[in-house]
Structure formats: structure tokens, C-alpha cells
């Protein structure tokens, strides 16, 4: 069975509905994480398929853009970047593995030259469960190490009420982005558990409808 990890960066937020609509049409079968930055979105999901049709379908809406795997010459406008990593655990129907190491492939929907610069993620993450979008939050706060007086950022469970002490989930990070991604890593098991419950409820709902 093939196993792929997808990371899609959309550098124009106005096209997010078009991209999520395209993903919905292709029935990924796994939770799709949608992370909003200041001027862009990042979408991450797993799949047992290469999703060539999904990528081509989205690109077909933009006549003045084309896909390329080579941006070494420099492109100053990248509408979307797709990173696809094939797991070394991928195998055929008989359990035989094709690759011992991860195989990474990158696609870029480009117009002219360079990709937009990286930006700080927002605290809210939207996750696509089938055609339903759910909202999760990662709380990153400023903190100071009492022993070293070092300043940085830390992930907390939730924003404390007045008089309450925050529950720390991580140690100190030097920048907010690193703290955010650690919070994302900690959030992932919860989202996967919620997705399993979502699938179970979906199956129960289908069975109930079938009996009527």
C-alpha cells in the first residue's frame, strides 16, 4: 500500500475555497490540516494515492500559471508549492517495499520568480474532516526562564482565566514559529482521534439511513 505525506503551501489566500473544494472532490479519506498564515495557507494530509488529478485540477483554473519541478532559475511568484513524500513503508499488494528511504518530490505552480517569504502562523488551525471543517487552536505565549532569564515562547494548553495559572505543554523556544510547530505536533494525535470518531459516526449515520 502506498503511503504519501502532502504539504501544500498556497500563497494567495483568496483561492483557499477553490483549493479546499478541489480536495473535497477527491475524497482524501484522511484529516486535512489547514493552517493560516498572515498572507497564505498551508495544508497537510496523508494519502495512499499520488493525487496527480487533484493537483492538475486546481492548476487548470489558472491559465497564466504552469507547474514546474525546477525553480533553480528563480521565480518571483509561486501561487502554490506541493511537497509530496513517499514513505519507506510503502509496499505493493504482496507487502514488498519499493523504497528504503523516503522519496520526496516538489511541484510549483509558478508565474514568474520567487516564492513569498515565510510568515508567522496564526493560532487557529482548520482541519477538513470529509466536507466538514473543524477548528482547533494552538496557544503560544511569551515566557521567561527564571533561572537563566532567557526570554522566548512556550505552548500552553489554553488561555487561563483571571487568577488561574497556565498549564505549560512545552519548554522554552527562542521564536514563536518553533513553538507553534511543537504545538502542532502535540495537537496531531488529538485530531487523529477526533477523525476516527468522525468516521465512526459517519458509518453509523449511513447505516441508520440505509435502514429507513
PDB file of C-alpha atoms in Angstrom:
ATOM      1  CA  UNK A   1       0.000   0.000   0.000  1.00  0.00           C
ATOM      2  CA  UNK A   2       1.331   3.413  -0.971  1.00  0.00           C
ATOM      3  CA  UNK A   3       1.813   5.994   1.779  1.00  0.00           C
ATOM      4  CA  UNK A   4       2.305   9.675   0.980  1.00  0.00           C
ATOM      5  CA  UNK A   5       2.601  12.826   3.091  1.00  0.00           C
ATOM      6  CA  UNK A   6       1.462  16.020   1.349  1.00  0.00           C
ATOM      7  CA  UNK A   7       2.354  19.588   2.300  1.00  0.00           C
ATOM      8  CA  UNK A   8       0.683  22.247   0.129  1.00  0.00           C
ATOM      9  CA  UNK A   9       1.550  25.934   0.502  1.00  0.00           C
ATOM     10  CA  UNK A  10      -0.977  28.333  -1.031  1.00  0.00           C
ATOM     11  CA  UNK A  11       0.497  31.826  -1.281  1.00  0.00           C
ATOM     12  CA  UNK A  12      -2.740  33.630  -2.177  1.00  0.00           C
ATOM     13  CA  UNK A  13      -5.445  33.329   0.488  1.00  0.00           C
ATOM     14  CA  UNK A  14      -8.198  34.355  -1.946  1.00  0.00           C
ATOM     15  CA  UNK A  15      -8.006  30.902  -3.571  1.00  0.00           C
ATOM     16  CA  UNK A  16      -8.437  28.794  -0.402  1.00  0.00           C
ATOM     17  CA  UNK A  17     -12.094  27.955  -1.119  1.00  0.00           C
ATOM     18  CA  UNK A  18     -11.145  26.773  -4.600  1.00  0.00           C
ATOM     19  CA  UNK A  19      -8.358  24.567  -3.215  1.00  0.00           C
ATOM     20  CA  UNK A  20     -10.426  23.058  -0.380  1.00  0.00           C
ATOM     21  CA  UNK A  21     -13.288  22.476  -2.837  1.00  0.00           C
ATOM     22  CA  UNK A  22     -10.907  20.591  -5.129  1.00  0.00           C
ATOM     23  CA  UNK A  23      -9.685  18.475  -2.214  1.00  0.00           C
ATOM     24  CA  UNK A  24     -13.271  17.676  -1.173  1.00  0.00           C
ATOM     25  CA  UNK A  25     -13.993  16.411  -4.700  1.00  0.00           C
ATOM     26  CA  UNK A  26     -11.170  13.886  -4.448  1.00  0.00           C
ATOM     27  CA  UNK A  27     -12.233  12.273  -1.128  1.00  0.00           C
ATOM     28  CA  UNK A  28      -8.807  12.109   0.561  1.00  0.00           C
ATOM     29  CA  UNK A  29     -10.062   9.798   3.336  1.00  0.00           C
ATOM     30  CA  UNK A  30      -7.752  11.376   5.945  1.00  0.00           C
ATOM     31  CA  UNK A  31      -7.909  14.575   8.025  1.00  0.00           C
ATOM     32  CA  UNK A  32      -6.665  17.622   6.091  1.00  0.00           C
ATOM     33  CA  UNK A  33      -4.922  20.234   8.247  1.00  0.00           C
ATOM     34  CA  UNK A  34      -5.434  23.855   7.096  1.00  0.00           C
ATOM     35  CA  UNK A  35      -3.046  26.323   8.746  1.00  0.00           C
ATOM     36  CA  UNK A  36      -3.495  30.038   8.144  1.00  0.00           C
ATOM     37  CA  UNK A  37      -0.544  32.395   7.967  1.00  0.00           C
ATOM     38  CA  UNK A  38      -0.662  36.177   7.570  1.00  0.00           C
ATOM     39  CA  UNK A  39      -0.947  36.059   3.765  1.00  0.00           C
ATOM     40  CA  UNK A  40      -1.074  32.356   2.930  1.00  0.00           C
ATOM     41  CA  UNK A  41      -2.305  28.885   3.859  1.00  0.00           C
ATOM     42  CA  UNK A  42      -0.546  25.585   4.436  1.00  0.00           C
ATOM     43  CA  UNK A  43      -2.443  22.309   4.002  1.00  0.00           C
ATOM     44  CA  UNK A  44      -1.140  18.943   5.188  1.00  0.00           C
ATOM     45  CA  UNK A  45      -2.579  15.464   4.842  1.00  0.00           C
ATOM     46  CA  UNK A  46      -1.733  11.799   4.312  1.00  0.00           C
ATOM     47  CA  UNK A  47      -2.876   9.743   1.340  1.00  0.00           C
ATOM     48  CA  UNK A  48      -2.482   6.311  -0.219  1.00  0.00           C
ATOM     49  CA  UNK A  49      -2.544   7.894  -3.686  1.00  0.00           C
ATOM     50  CA  UNK A  50      -0.242  10.290  -5.573  1.00  0.00           C
ATOM     51  CA  UNK A  51      -3.076  12.803  -6.164  1.00  0.00           C
ATOM     52  CA  UNK A  52      -1.908  13.898  -9.640  1.00  0.00           C
ATOM     53  CA  UNK A  53      -5.509  14.598 -10.680  1.00  0.00           C
ATOM     54  CA  UNK A  54      -6.103  16.838  -7.664  1.00  0.00           C
ATOM     55  CA  UNK A  55      -3.023  18.939  -8.420  1.00  0.00           C
ATOM     56  CA  UNK A  56      -3.838  19.223 -12.136  1.00  0.00           C
ATOM     57  CA  UNK A  57      -7.478  20.108 -11.464  1.00  0.00           C
ATOM     58  CA  UNK A  58      -6.508  23.060  -9.273  1.00  0.00           C
ATOM     59  CA  UNK A  59      -3.896  24.273 -11.764  1.00  0.00           C
ATOM     60  CA  UNK A  60      -6.420  24.174 -14.603  1.00  0.00           C
ATOM     61  CA  UNK A  61      -8.126  27.260 -13.130  1.00  0.00           C
ATOM     62  CA  UNK A  62      -5.037  29.421 -13.788  1.00  0.00           C
ATOM     63  CA  UNK A  63      -4.170  29.876 -17.454  1.00  0.00           C
ATOM     64  CA  UNK A  64      -1.215  32.166 -16.721  1.00  0.00           C
ATOM     65  CA  UNK A  65       0.478  29.656 -14.381  1.00  0.00           C
ATOM     66  CA  UNK A  66       2.198  26.348 -15.007  1.00  0.00           C
ATOM     67  CA  UNK A  67       3.636  23.539 -12.902  1.00  0.00           C
ATOM     68  CA  UNK A  68       7.370  23.023 -12.690  1.00  0.00           C
ATOM     69  CA  UNK A  69       9.693  20.899 -10.573  1.00  0.00           C
ATOM     70  CA  UNK A  70      12.655  23.232 -11.112  1.00  0.00           C
ATOM     71  CA  UNK A  71      12.797  26.742  -9.634  1.00  0.00           C
ATOM     72  CA  UNK A  72      16.589  26.952  -9.544  1.00  0.00           C
ATOM     73  CA  UNK A  73      16.446  29.834 -12.030  1.00  0.00           C
ATOM     74  CA  UNK A  74      14.323  31.858  -9.601  1.00  0.00           C
ATOM     75  CA  UNK A  75      10.605  32.626  -9.776  1.00  0.00           C
ATOM     76  CA  UNK A  76       9.178  35.709  -8.113  1.00  0.00           C
ATOM     77  CA  UNK A  77       5.581  34.494  -7.995  1.00  0.00           C
ATOM     78  CA  UNK A  78       4.715  30.990  -6.787  1.00  0.00           C
ATOM     79  CA  UNK A  79       0.987  30.579  -6.339  1.00  0.00           C
ATOM     80  CA  UNK A  80       1.242  27.101  -4.826  1.00  0.00           C
ATOM     81  CA  UNK A  81       4.003  24.714  -3.771  1.00  0.00           C
ATOM     82  CA  UNK A  82       3.347  20.989  -3.305  1.00  0.00           C
ATOM     83  CA  UNK A  83       5.721  18.762  -1.343  1.00  0.00           C
ATOM     84  CA  UNK A  84       4.983  15.054  -1.581  1.00  0.00           C
ATOM     85  CA  UNK A  85       6.964  12.477   0.403  1.00  0.00           C
ATOM     86  CA  UNK A  86       6.561   8.753  -0.242  1.00  0.00           C
ATOM     87  CA  UNK A  87       7.047   6.747   2.939  1.00  0.00           C
ATOM     88  CA  UNK A  88       9.661   3.965   3.027  1.00  0.00           C
ATOM     89  CA  UNK A  89       6.851   1.786   4.397  1.00  0.00           C
ATOM     90  CA  UNK A  90       5.040   1.902   1.039  1.00  0.00           C
ATOM     91  CA  UNK A  91       4.515  -1.553  -0.425  1.00  0.00           C
ATOM     92  CA  UNK A  92       2.665  -3.428  -3.152  1.00  0.00           C
ATOM     93  CA  UNK A  93      -0.277  -5.806  -2.600  1.00  0.00           C
ATOM     94  CA  UNK A  94       2.127  -8.561  -1.562  1.00  0.00           C
ATOM     95  CA  UNK A  95       3.824  -6.484   1.118  1.00  0.00           C
ATOM     96  CA  UNK A  96       7.013  -5.873  -0.885  1.00  0.00           C
ATOM     97  CA  UNK A  97       8.560  -2.462  -0.292  1.00  0.00           C
ATOM     98  CA  UNK A  98       9.671  -0.265  -3.188  1.00  0.00           C
ATOM     99  CA  UNK A  99      11.984   2.173  -1.421  1.00  0.00           C
ATOM    100  CA  UNK A 100      14.191   2.005   1.661  1.00  0.00           C
ATOM    101  CA  UNK A 101      14.281   5.780   2.170  1.00  0.00           C
ATOM    102  CA  UNK A 102      11.608   8.498   1.845  1.00  0.00           C
ATOM    103  CA  UNK A 103      11.166   9.770  -1.729  1.00  0.00           C
ATOM    104  CA  UNK A 104      10.456  13.489  -1.891  1.00  0.00           C
ATOM    105  CA  UNK A 105       9.011  15.304  -4.887  1.00  0.00           C
ATOM    106  CA  UNK A 106       8.196  19.009  -5.169  1.00  0.00           C
ATOM    107  CA  UNK A 107       5.872  20.799  -7.603  1.00  0.00           C
ATOM    108  CA  UNK A 108       5.466  24.557  -8.019  1.00  0.00           C
ATOM    109  CA  UNK A 109       2.619  26.434  -9.668  1.00  0.00           C
ATOM    110  CA  UNK A 110       4.585  29.443 -10.892  1.00  0.00           C
ATOM    111  CA  UNK A 111       4.158  32.616 -12.893  1.00  0.00           C
ATOM    112  CA  UNK A 112       7.478  34.461 -12.710  1.00  0.00           C
ATOM    113  CA  UNK A 113      10.165  34.293  -9.969  1.00  0.00           C
ATOM    114  CA  UNK A 114      10.439  33.940  -6.184  1.00  0.00           C
ATOM    115  CA  UNK A 115       8.189  32.374  -3.554  1.00  0.00           C
ATOM    116  CA  UNK A 116       6.711  34.632  -0.908  1.00  0.00           C
ATOM    117  CA  UNK A 117       8.686  34.795   2.367  1.00  0.00           C
ATOM    118  CA  UNK A 118       7.787  32.568   5.301  1.00  0.00           C
ATOM    119  CA  UNK A 119       5.435  34.150   7.809  1.00  0.00           C
ATOM    120  CA  UNK A 120       4.286  33.531  11.364  1.00  0.00           C
ATOM    121  CA  UNK A 121       1.352  31.060  11.619  1.00  0.00           C
ATOM    122  CA  UNK A 122      -1.957  32.081  13.199  1.00  0.00           C
ATOM    123  CA  UNK A 123      -3.073  30.284  16.365  1.00  0.00           C
ATOM    124  CA  UNK A 124      -6.194  28.792  14.749  1.00  0.00           C
ATOM    125  CA  UNK A 125      -5.929  25.614  12.658  1.00  0.00           C
ATOM    126  CA  UNK A 126      -8.771  24.464  10.433  1.00  0.00           C
ATOM    127  CA  UNK A 127      -8.943  20.738   9.716  1.00  0.00           C
ATOM    128  CA  UNK A 128     -11.022  19.237   6.932  1.00  0.00           C
ATOM    129  CA  UNK A 129     -12.973  16.125   8.009  1.00  0.00           C
ATOM    130  CA  UNK A 130     -14.544  14.969   4.756  1.00  0.00           C
ATOM    131  CA  UNK A 131     -16.603  18.021   3.781  1.00  0.00           C
ATOM    132  CA  UNK A 132     -16.765  19.390   7.330  1.00  0.00           C
ATOM    133  CA  UNK A 133     -14.256  21.965   8.592  1.00  0.00           C
ATOM    134  CA  UNK A 134     -13.347  21.872  12.293  1.00  0.00           C
ATOM    135  CA  UNK A 135     -11.411  24.460  14.258  1.00  0.00           C
ATOM    136  CA  UNK A 136      -8.532  23.830  16.662  1.00  0.00           C
ATOM    137  CA  UNK A 137      -6.281  26.292  18.469  1.00  0.00           C
ATOM    138  CA  UNK A 138      -2.614  26.295  19.394  1.00  0.00           C
ATOM    139  CA  UNK A 139      -1.830  28.732  22.199  1.00  0.00           C
ATOM    140  CA  UNK A 140       1.680  30.190  22.137  1.00  0.00           C
ATOM    141  CA  UNK A 141       2.639  32.639  24.874  1.00  0.00           C
ATOM    142  CA  UNK A 142       5.700  34.648  25.828  1.00  0.00           C
ATOM    143  CA  UNK A 143       7.717  33.311  28.754  1.00  0.00           C
ATOM    144  CA  UNK A 144      10.956  33.825  30.688  1.00  0.00           C
ATOM    145  CA  UNK A 145      13.244  31.143  32.108  1.00  0.00           C
ATOM    146  CA  UNK A 146      13.502  32.017  35.828  1.00  0.00           C
ATOM    147  CA  UNK A 147      16.972  30.509  36.139  1.00  0.00           C
ATOM    148  CA  UNK A 148      18.668  31.929  33.044  1.00  0.00           C
ATOM    149  CA  UNK A 149      16.385  34.949  32.467  1.00  0.00           C
ATOM    150  CA  UNK A 150      16.189  33.848  28.838  1.00  0.00           C
ATOM    151  CA  UNK A 151      13.094  35.110  27.020  1.00  0.00           C
ATOM    152  CA  UNK A 152      11.171  33.071  24.496  1.00  0.00           C
ATOM    153  CA  UNK A 153       7.894  31.347  23.676  1.00  0.00           C
ATOM    154  CA  UNK A 154       6.038  28.389  25.145  1.00  0.00           C
ATOM    155  CA  UNK A 155       2.965  26.324  24.237  1.00  0.00           C
ATOM    156  CA  UNK A 156       0.168  26.375  26.802  1.00  0.00           C
ATOM    157  CA  UNK A 157      -2.904  24.158  26.966  1.00  0.00           C
ATOM    158  CA  UNK A 158      -5.383  27.035  26.885  1.00  0.00           C
ATOM    159  CA  UNK A 159      -5.625  30.705  27.744  1.00  0.00           C
ATOM    160  CA  UNK A 160      -6.034  30.844  31.562  1.00  0.00           C
ATOM    161  CA  UNK A 161      -8.855  32.734  33.217  1.00  0.00           C
ATOM    162  CA  UNK A 162      -8.037  35.568  35.594  1.00  0.00           C
ATOM    163  CA  UNK A 163      -6.301  34.198  38.688  1.00  0.00           C
ATOM    164  CA  UNK A 164      -5.528  30.820  37.061  1.00  0.00           C
ATOM    165  CA  UNK A 165      -2.055  29.518  36.265  1.00  0.00           C
ATOM    166  CA  UNK A 166      -1.405  28.395  32.677  1.00  0.00           C
ATOM    167  CA  UNK A 167      -0.653  24.730  32.014  1.00  0.00           C
ATOM    168  CA  UNK A 168       2.626  24.521  30.081  1.00  0.00           C
ATOM    169  CA  UNK A 169       2.863  21.845  27.376  1.00  0.00           C
ATOM    170  CA  UNK A 170       6.444  22.501  26.244  1.00  0.00           C
ATOM    171  CA  UNK A 171       9.732  24.038  27.251  1.00  0.00           C
ATOM    172  CA  UNK A 172      11.003  27.412  26.063  1.00  0.00           C
ATOM    173  CA  UNK A 173      11.542  28.159  22.356  1.00  0.00           C
ATOM    174  CA  UNK A 174      13.541  31.079  21.000  1.00  0.00           C
ATOM    175  CA  UNK A 175      10.928  32.019  18.388  1.00  0.00           C
ATOM    176  CA  UNK A 176       7.159  31.775  18.104  1.00  0.00           C
ATOM    177  CA  UNK A 177       7.217  29.692  14.912  1.00  0.00           C
ATOM    178  CA  UNK A 178       9.189  26.842  16.546  1.00  0.00           C
ATOM    179  CA  UNK A 179       6.796  26.876  19.495  1.00  0.00           C
ATOM    180  CA  UNK A 180       3.822  26.762  17.128  1.00  0.00           C
ATOM    181  CA  UNK A 181       5.111  23.708  15.243  1.00  0.00           C
ATOM    182  CA  UNK A 182       5.757  21.877  18.505  1.00  0.00           C
ATOM    183  CA  UNK A 183       2.166  22.704  19.470  1.00  0.00           C
ATOM    184  CA  UNK A 184       1.037  21.340  16.106  1.00  0.00           C
ATOM    185  CA  UNK A 185       2.931  18.093  16.761  1.00  0.00           C
ATOM    186  CA  UNK A 186       1.236  17.739  20.148  1.00  0.00           C
ATOM    187  CA  UNK A 187      -2.181  18.517  18.652  1.00  0.00           C
ATOM    188  CA  UNK A 188      -1.976  15.916  15.866  1.00  0.00           C
ATOM    189  CA  UNK A 189      -2.887  12.798  17.972  1.00  0.00           C
ATOM    190  CA  UNK A 190      -5.991  14.590  19.275  1.00  0.00           C
ATOM    191  CA  UNK A 191      -7.087  15.490  15.750  1.00  0.00           C
ATOM    192  CA  UNK A 192      -6.497  11.928  14.531  1.00  0.00           C
ATOM    193  CA  UNK A 193      -8.599  10.570  17.423  1.00  0.00           C
ATOM    194  CA  UNK A 194     -11.362  13.065  16.599  1.00  0.00           C
ATOM    195  CA  UNK A 195     -11.193  11.970  12.962  1.00  0.00           C
ATOM    196  CA  UNK A 196     -11.622   8.322  13.941  1.00  0.00           C
ATOM    197  CA  UNK A 197     -14.719   9.272  15.963  1.00  0.00           C
ATOM    198  CA  UNK A 198     -15.942  11.292  12.978  1.00  0.00           C
ATOM    199  CA  UNK A 199     -15.602   8.277  10.679  1.00  0.00           C
ATOM    200  CA  UNK A 200     -17.399   6.008  13.161  1.00  0.00           C
ATOM    201  CA  UNK A 201     -20.271   8.481  13.460  1.00  0.00           C
ATOM    202  CA  UNK A 202     -20.407   8.767   9.677  1.00  0.00           C
ATOM    203  CA  UNK A 203     -20.700   4.990   9.329  1.00  0.00           C
ATOM    204  CA  UNK A 204     -23.436   4.851  11.969  1.00  0.00           C
ATOM    205  CA  UNK A 205     -25.316   7.601  10.173  1.00  0.00           C
ATOM    206  CA  UNK A 206     -25.112   5.755   6.835  1.00  0.00           C
ATOM    207  CA  UNK A 207     -26.367   2.531   8.421  1.00  0.00           C
ATOM    208  CA  UNK A 208     -29.279   4.382  10.017  1.00  0.00           C
ATOM    209  CA  UNK A 209     -30.245   5.942   6.687  1.00  0.00           C
ATOM    210  CA  UNK A 210     -29.965   2.569   4.934  1.00  0.00           C
ATOM    211  CA  UNK A 211     -32.476   1.008   7.359  1.00  0.00           C
ATOM    212  CA  UNK A 212     -35.110   3.659   6.661  1.00  0.00           C
TER     213      UNK A 212
END
